[in-house]
Coordinates of C-alpha atoms in Angstrom, one line a residue:
X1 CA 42.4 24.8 7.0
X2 CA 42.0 22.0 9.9
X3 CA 39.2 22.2 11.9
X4 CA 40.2 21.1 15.8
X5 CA 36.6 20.9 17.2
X6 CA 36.9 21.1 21.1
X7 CA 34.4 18.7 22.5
X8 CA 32.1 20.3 25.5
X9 CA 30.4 17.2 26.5
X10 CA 29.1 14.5 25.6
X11 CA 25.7 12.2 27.2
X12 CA 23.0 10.1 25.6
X13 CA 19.5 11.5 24.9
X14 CA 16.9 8.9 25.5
X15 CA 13.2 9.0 24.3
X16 CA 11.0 11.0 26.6
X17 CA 8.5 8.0 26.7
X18 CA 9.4 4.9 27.2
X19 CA 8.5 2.4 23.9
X20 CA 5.3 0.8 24.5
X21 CA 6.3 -3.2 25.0
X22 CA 4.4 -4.2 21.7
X23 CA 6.3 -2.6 19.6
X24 CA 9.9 -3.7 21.4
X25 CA 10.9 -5.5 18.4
X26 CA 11.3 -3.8 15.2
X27 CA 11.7 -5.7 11.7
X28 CA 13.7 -3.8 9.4
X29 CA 12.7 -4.6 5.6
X30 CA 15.1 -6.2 2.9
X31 CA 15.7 -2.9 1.0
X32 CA 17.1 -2.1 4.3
X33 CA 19.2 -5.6 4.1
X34 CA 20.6 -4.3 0.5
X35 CA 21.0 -0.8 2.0
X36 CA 25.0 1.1 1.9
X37 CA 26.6 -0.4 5.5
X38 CA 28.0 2.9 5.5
X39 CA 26.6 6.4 7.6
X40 CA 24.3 9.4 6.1
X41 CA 25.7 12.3 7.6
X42 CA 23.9 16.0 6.9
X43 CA 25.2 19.1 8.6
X44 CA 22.9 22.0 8.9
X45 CA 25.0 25.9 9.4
X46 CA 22.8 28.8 10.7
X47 CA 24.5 32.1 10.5
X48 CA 25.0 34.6 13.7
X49 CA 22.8 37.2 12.3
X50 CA 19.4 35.2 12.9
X51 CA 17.1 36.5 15.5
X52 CA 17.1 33.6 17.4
X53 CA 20.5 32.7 17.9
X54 CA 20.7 35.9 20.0
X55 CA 20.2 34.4 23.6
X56 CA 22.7 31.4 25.5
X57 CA 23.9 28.9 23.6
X58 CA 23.6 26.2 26.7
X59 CA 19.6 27.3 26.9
X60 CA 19.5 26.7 23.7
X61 CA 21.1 23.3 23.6
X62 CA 18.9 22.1 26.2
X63 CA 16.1 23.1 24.0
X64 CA 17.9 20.6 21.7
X65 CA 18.2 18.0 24.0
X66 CA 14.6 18.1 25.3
X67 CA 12.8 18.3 21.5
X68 CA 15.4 15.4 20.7
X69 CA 14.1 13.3 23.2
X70 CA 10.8 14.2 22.5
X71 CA 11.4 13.4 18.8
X72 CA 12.7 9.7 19.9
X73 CA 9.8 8.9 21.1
X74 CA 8.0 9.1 17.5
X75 CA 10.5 7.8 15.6
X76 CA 11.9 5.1 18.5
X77 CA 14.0 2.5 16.2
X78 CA 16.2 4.8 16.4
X79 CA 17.2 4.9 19.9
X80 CA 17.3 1.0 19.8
X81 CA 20.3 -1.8 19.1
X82 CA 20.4 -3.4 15.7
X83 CA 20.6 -7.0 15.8
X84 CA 22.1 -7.9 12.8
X85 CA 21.6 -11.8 13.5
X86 CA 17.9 -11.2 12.2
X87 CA 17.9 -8.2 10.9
X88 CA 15.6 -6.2 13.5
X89 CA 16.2 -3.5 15.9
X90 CA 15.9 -3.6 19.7
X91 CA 13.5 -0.9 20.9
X92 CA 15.2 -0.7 23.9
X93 CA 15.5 3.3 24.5
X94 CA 19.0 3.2 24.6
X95 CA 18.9 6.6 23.0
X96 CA 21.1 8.8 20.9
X97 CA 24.4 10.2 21.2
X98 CA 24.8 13.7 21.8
X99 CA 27.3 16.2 21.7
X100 CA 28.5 19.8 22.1
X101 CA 31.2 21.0 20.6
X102 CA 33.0 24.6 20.1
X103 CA 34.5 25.8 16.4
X104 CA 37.5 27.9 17.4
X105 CA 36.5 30.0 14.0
X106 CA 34.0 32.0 12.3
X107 CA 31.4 30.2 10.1
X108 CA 31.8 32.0 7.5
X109 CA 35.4 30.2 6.9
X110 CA 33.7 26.8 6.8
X111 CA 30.7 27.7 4.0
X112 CA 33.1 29.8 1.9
X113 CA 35.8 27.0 1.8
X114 CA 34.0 23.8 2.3
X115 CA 36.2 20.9 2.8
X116 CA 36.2 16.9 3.9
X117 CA 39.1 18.7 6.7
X118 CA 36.4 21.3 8.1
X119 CA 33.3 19.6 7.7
X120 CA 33.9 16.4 8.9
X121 CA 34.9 17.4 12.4
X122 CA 31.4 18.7 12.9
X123 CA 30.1 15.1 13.2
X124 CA 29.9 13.6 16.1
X125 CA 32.7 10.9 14.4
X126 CA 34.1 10.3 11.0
X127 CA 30.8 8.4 8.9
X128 CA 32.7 6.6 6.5
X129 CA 35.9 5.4 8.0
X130 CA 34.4 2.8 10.9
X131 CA 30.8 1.5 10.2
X132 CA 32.0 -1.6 11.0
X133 CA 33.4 -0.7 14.4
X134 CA 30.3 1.1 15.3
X135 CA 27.7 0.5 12.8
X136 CA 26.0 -1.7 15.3
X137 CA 26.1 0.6 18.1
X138 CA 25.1 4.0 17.3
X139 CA 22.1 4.6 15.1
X140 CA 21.6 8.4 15.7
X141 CA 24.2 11.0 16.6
X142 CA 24.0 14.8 17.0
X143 CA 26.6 17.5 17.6
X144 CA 25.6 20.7 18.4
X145 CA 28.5 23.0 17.2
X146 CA 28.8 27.1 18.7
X147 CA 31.3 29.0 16.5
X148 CA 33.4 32.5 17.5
X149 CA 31.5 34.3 15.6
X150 CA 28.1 33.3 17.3
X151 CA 26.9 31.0 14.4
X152 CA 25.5 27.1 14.7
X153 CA 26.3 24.0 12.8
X154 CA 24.1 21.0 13.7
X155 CA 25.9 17.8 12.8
X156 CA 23.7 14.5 12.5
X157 CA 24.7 10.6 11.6
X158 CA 22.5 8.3 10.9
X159 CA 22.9 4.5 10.0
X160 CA 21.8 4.1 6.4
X161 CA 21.1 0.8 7.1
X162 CA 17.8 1.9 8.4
X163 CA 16.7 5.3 7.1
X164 CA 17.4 6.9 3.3
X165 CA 17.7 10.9 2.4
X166 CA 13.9 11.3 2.5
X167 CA 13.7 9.7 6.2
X168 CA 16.4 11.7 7.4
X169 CA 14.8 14.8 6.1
X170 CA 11.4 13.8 8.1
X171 CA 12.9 13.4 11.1
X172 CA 15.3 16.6 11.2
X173 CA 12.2 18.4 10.1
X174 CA 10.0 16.8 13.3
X175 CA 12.9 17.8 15.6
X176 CA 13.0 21.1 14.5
X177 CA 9.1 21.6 14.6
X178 CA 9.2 20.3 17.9
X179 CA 12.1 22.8 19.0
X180 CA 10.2 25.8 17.5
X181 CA 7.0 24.3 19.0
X182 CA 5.3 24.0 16.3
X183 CA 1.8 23.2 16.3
X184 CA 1.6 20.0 13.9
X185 CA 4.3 17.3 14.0
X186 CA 4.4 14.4 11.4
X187 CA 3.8 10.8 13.4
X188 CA 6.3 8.7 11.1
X189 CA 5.0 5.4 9.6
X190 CA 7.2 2.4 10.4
X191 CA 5.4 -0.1 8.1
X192 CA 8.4 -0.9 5.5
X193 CA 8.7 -4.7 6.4
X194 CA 5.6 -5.0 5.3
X195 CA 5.8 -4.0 1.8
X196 CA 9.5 -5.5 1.7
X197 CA 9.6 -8.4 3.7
X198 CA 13.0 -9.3 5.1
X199 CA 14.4 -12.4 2.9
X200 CA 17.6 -13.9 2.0
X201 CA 19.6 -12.6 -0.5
X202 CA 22.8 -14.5 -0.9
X203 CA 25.8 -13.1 -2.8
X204 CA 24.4 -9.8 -3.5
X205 CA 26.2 -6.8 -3.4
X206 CA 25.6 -2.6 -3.3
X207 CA 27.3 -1.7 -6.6
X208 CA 29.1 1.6 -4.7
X209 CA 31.3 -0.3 -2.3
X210 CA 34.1 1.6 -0.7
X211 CA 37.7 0.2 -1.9
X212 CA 40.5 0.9 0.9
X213 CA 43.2 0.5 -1.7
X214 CA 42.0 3.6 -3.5
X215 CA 42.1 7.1 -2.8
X216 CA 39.0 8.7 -3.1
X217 CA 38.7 12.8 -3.0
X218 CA 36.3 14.9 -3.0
X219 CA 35.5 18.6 -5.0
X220 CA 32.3 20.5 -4.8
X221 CA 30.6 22.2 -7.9
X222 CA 28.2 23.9 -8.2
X223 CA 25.0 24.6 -10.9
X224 CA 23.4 28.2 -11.5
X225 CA 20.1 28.4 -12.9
X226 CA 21.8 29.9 -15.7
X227 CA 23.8 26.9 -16.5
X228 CA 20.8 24.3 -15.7
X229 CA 18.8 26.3 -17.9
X230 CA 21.7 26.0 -20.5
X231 CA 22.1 22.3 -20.4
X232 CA 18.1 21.8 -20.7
X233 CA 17.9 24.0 -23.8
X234 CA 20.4 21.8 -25.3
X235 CA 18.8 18.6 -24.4
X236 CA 15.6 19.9 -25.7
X237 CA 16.0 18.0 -29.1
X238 CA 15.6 15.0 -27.6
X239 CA 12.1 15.5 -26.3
X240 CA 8.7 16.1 -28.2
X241 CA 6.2 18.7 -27.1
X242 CA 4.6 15.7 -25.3
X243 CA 7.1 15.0 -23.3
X244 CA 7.5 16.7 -20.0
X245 CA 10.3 18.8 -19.6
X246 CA 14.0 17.4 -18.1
X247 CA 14.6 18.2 -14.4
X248 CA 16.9 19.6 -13.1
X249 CA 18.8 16.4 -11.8
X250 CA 18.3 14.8 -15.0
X251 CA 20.4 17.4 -16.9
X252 CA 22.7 17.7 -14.3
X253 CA 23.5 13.8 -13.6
X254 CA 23.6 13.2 -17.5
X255 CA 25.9 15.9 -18.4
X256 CA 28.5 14.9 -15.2
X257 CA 28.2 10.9 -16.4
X258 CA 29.0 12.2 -19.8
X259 CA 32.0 13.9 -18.6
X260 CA 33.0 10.2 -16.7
X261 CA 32.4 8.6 -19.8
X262 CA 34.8 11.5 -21.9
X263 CA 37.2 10.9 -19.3
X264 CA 37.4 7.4 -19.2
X265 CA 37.4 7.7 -23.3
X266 CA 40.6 9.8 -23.2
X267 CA 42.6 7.2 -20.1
X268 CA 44.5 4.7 -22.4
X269 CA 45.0 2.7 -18.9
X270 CA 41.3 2.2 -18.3
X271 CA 39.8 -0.9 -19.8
X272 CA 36.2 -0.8 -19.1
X273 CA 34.3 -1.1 -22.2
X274 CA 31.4 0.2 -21.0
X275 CA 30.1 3.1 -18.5
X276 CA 27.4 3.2 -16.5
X277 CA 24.9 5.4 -14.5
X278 CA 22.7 4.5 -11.7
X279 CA 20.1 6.7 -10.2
X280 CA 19.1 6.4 -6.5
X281 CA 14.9 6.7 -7.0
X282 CA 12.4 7.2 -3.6
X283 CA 9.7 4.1 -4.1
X284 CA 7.6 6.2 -2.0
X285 CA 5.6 8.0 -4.6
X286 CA 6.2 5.5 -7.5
X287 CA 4.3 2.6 -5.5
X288 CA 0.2 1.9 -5.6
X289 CA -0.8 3.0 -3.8
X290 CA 1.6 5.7 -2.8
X291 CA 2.9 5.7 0.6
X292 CA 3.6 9.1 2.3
X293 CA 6.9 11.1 2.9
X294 CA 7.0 10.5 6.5
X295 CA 7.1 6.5 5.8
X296 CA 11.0 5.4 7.5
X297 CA 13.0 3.4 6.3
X298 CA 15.3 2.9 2.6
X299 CA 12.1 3.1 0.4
X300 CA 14.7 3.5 -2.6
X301 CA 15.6 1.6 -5.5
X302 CA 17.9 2.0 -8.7
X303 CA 17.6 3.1 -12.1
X304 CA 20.3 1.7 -14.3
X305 CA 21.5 2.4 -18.1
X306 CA 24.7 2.0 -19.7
X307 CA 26.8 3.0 -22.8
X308 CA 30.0 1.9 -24.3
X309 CA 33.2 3.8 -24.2
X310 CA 34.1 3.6 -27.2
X311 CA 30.8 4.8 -28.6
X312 CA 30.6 8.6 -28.3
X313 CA 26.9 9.7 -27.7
X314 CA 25.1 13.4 -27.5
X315 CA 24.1 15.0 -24.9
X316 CA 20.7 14.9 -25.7
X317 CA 21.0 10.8 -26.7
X318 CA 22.3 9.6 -22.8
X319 CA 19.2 12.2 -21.2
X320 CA 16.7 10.4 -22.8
X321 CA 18.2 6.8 -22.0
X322 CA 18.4 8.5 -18.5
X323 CA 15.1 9.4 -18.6
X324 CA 13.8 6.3 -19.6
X325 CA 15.8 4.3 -17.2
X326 CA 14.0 6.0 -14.0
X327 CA 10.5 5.7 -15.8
X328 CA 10.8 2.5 -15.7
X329 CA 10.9 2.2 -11.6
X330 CA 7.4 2.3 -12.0
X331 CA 4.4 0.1 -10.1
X332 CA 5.4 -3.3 -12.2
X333 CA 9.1 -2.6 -10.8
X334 CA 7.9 -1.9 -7.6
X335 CA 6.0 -5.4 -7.7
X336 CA 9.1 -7.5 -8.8
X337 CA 10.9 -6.0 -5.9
X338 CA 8.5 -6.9 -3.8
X339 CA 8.7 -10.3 -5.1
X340 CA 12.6 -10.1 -4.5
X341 CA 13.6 -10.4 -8.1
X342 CA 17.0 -8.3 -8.1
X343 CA 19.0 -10.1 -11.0
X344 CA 19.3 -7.3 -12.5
X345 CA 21.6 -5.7 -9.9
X346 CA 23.4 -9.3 -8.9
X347 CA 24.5 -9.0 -12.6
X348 CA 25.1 -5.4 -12.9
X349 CA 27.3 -5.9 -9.7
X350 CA 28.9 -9.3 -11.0
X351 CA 29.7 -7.5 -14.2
X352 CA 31.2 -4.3 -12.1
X353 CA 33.7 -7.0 -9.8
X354 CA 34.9 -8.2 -12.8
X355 CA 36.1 -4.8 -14.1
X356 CA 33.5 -5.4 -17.8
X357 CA 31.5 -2.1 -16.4
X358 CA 32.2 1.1 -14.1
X359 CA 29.1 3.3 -13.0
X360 CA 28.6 6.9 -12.3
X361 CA 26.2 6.8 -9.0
X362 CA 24.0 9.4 -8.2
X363 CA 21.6 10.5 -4.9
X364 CA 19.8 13.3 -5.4
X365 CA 18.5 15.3 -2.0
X366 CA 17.3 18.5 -4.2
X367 CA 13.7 18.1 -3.6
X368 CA 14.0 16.8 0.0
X369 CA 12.7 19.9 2.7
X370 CA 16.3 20.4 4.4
X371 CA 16.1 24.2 4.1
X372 CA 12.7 24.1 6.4
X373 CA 14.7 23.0 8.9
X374 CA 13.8 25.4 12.2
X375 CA 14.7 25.1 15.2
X376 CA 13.7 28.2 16.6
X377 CA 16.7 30.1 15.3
X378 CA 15.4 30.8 11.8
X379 CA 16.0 28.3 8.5
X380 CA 19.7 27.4 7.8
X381 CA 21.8 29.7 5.6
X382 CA 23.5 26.3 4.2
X383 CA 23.2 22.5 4.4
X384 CA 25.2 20.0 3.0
X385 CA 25.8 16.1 3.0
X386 CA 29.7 15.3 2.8
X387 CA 31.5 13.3 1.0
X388 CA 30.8 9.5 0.2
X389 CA 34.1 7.1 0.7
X390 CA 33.1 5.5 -3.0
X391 CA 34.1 6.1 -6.2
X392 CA 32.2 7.8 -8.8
X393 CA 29.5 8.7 -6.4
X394 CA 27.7 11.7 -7.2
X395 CA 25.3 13.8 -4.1
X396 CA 23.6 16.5 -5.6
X397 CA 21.6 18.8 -3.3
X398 CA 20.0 22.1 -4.1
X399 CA 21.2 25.6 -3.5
X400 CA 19.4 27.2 -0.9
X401 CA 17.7 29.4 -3.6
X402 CA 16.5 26.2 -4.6
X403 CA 17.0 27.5 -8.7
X404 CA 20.8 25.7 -8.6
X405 CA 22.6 22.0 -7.4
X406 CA 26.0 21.9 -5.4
X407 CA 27.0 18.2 -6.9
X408 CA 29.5 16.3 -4.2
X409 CA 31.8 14.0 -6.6
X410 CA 33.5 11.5 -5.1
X411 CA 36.4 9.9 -8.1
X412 CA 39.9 8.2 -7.6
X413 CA 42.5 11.1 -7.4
X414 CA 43.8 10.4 -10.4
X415 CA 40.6 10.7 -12.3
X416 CA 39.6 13.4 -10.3
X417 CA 43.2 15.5 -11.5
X418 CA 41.4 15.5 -14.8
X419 CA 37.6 15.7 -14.1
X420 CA 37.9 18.8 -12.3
X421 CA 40.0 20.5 -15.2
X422 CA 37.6 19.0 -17.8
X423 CA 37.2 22.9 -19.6
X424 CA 33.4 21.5 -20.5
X425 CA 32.7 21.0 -17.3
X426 CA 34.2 24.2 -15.9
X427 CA 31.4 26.1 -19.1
X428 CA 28.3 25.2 -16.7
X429 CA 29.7 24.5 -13.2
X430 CA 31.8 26.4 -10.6
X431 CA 34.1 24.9 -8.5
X432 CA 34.6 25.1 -5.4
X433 CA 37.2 24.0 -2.5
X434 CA 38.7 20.5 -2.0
X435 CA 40.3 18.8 0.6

């Protein structure tokens, strides 16, 4: 199925308020300097049945419009210009781009066969395939989707070089309150720069980088409770009864890098010697002391481990170096960061350039509020992050029982032709459409 969105219009939203002239000039930090140069894109589906998706669907993409411009004025970097000369953004209220769009199908199609082909044209434009054309220029973006059947898909970009997953989440989440009109709306914090001073980093490099020369697809599987349940009974030897229990997204994440590493293992072409995982971790709530949810910006960092190919371990053995890895982004980590001591990912990142290491990257959004997303209408049936243009990239969200994971994988086609065959990966996790 290809999706041929018919585009309704299309104008900028600025903020409500103009942006007071102190605060004109925004300094973004230097985990935002190290951040993807790519888009975050999150698409949010509510089905026709909800009570409030029963009047006009222009009255209620003016709603939109006026709660978005509302919303700017909080959170105002984001209808500026990033400068990228010295790293700052121009609070200029140039606003966001907005867009309304018609699905010539039912939404039902779309969430029952979710593809890169259908879900893509949703955005306002393609995330991945022209940050540098546009990376500068557009910050925000909305599109505000009507399909046949009556249902909604709202369609947001953002520039990763200034917000992560748990920023995004606060701002869809102050939009919608503000649609609903809801009595008590977060007033973000905008105080990143001064925890992580902007500095100068030469030669250092995100270890996911997006390779043209490759093909990259994309599948979709998903974890019952059932199966999560499964895969923490099993890695249950591994831990005392002084140890708290795995998470979800620690079984999950260990047993998909142990299927990379099983793959790589049985590819005779593949020289790596030795496979790696990295762990995207929010700063937020590891620093001292902590800062709160609604603090913008990429408050992230990375938990790395590693094994050799050659060297087959348990399941149980990689959770627990998993495990250990991310307790170690801990208030001394946080410190050296702050102290802009990164040689650990300018070698981890040498080492990957020159072919001695491959890593499994995963981004967790399962505890991030996307479900409360209400904009008057009711909270979304579904909501989901598409596909990453980088290899081995793992997004792992939760089901909207909030019991499973839908993992995103993102591989080289020919590794993914035998990852999503792998029989001991198809035990614990359905699969679910491709391209």
């Amino acid at each position: 199925m290809v999706m041929n969105v018919e585009i309704i219009s299309k104008e900028i939203i600025k903020p409500s308020s103009p942006t007071p002239h102190h605060l004109k000039n925004f300094r973004l930090s230097f985990l935002d300097q190290i951040a993807p140069p790519f888009y975050t894109a999150i698409i949010f589906f509510y089905d026709s049945n909800q009570d409030g998706l029963n009047g006009d669907q222009f009255e209620r993409s003016s709603s939109l419009k006026k709660s978005l411009a509302e919303t700017l004025t909080r959170f105002y970097p984001l209808a500026g210009t990033l400068m990228c000369e010295d790293f700052s953004i121009i609070c200029n209220d140039k606003g966001a781009d907005y867009i309304q769009a018609r699905a010539p199908c039912k939404l039902s199609e779309v969430v029952e066969k979710p593809s890169e082909k259908v879900l893509i044209p949703l955005l306002p434009f393609d995330p991945y395939s022209n940050f540098t054309e546009v990376g500068t220029k557009v910050l925000l973006a909305v599109q505000y989707n009507n399909f046949d059947c009556g249902g909604v898909a709202v369609g947001v970009i953002f520039s990763h070089r200034i917000v992560d997953g748990t920023s995004v989440a606060a701002f869809v989440n102050a939009w919608a309150g503000t649609s609903r009109g809801a009595t008590e709306i977060i007033n973000p914090s905008f105080d990143t720069a001064v925890h992580f001073p902007p500095r100068e980093i030469p030669g250092f490099m995100m270890m996911a980088q997006t390779n043209t020369k490759e093909k990259i697809v994309t599948r979709r599987f998903v974890f019952d409770k059932s199966s999560i349940d499964s895969l923490k009974n099993e890695a249950s030897v591994a831990f005392g009864p002084e140890d708290r229990a795995p998470s979800r997204v620690e079984v999950v994440s260990t047993f998909i890098w142990r299927r990379f590493i099983a793959i790589a293992r049985a590819n005779p072409a593949k020289k790596t010697k030795i496979f790696g995982a990295v762990h995207a971790v929010n700063l937020r709530e590891r620093m001292v002391p902590k800062l709160p949810a609604h603090s913008i910006g990429n408050l992230w960092s990375v938990a790395l481990t590693a094994s050799p190919v050659e060297v087959e371990k348990d399941y149980p053995s990689l959770l627990r170096q998993v495990r250990n890895a991310i307790m170690e982004v801990n208030g001394d980590y946080v410190k050296k960061l702050q102290d802009g001591q990164l040689d650990f990912m300018k070698k981890a990142s040498e080492k990957q350039t020159k072919g001695e290491i491959e890593f499994c990257n995963f981004t967790s959004w399962c505890r991030f509020p996307v479900y409360e997303a209400d904009f008057g209408w009711g909270k979304p049936t579904w909501v989901c992050s598409p596909s990453r243009p980088c290899k081995n990239v793992v997004v792992m969200m939760s089901t909207k029982d909030g019991d499973g994971i839908e993992t995103w994988v993102n591989m080289k086609e020919e590794d993914m032709a035998m990852f999503e065959h792998d029989p001991e990966l198809l035990s614990f996790a359905s699969a679910a459409a491709g391209e």
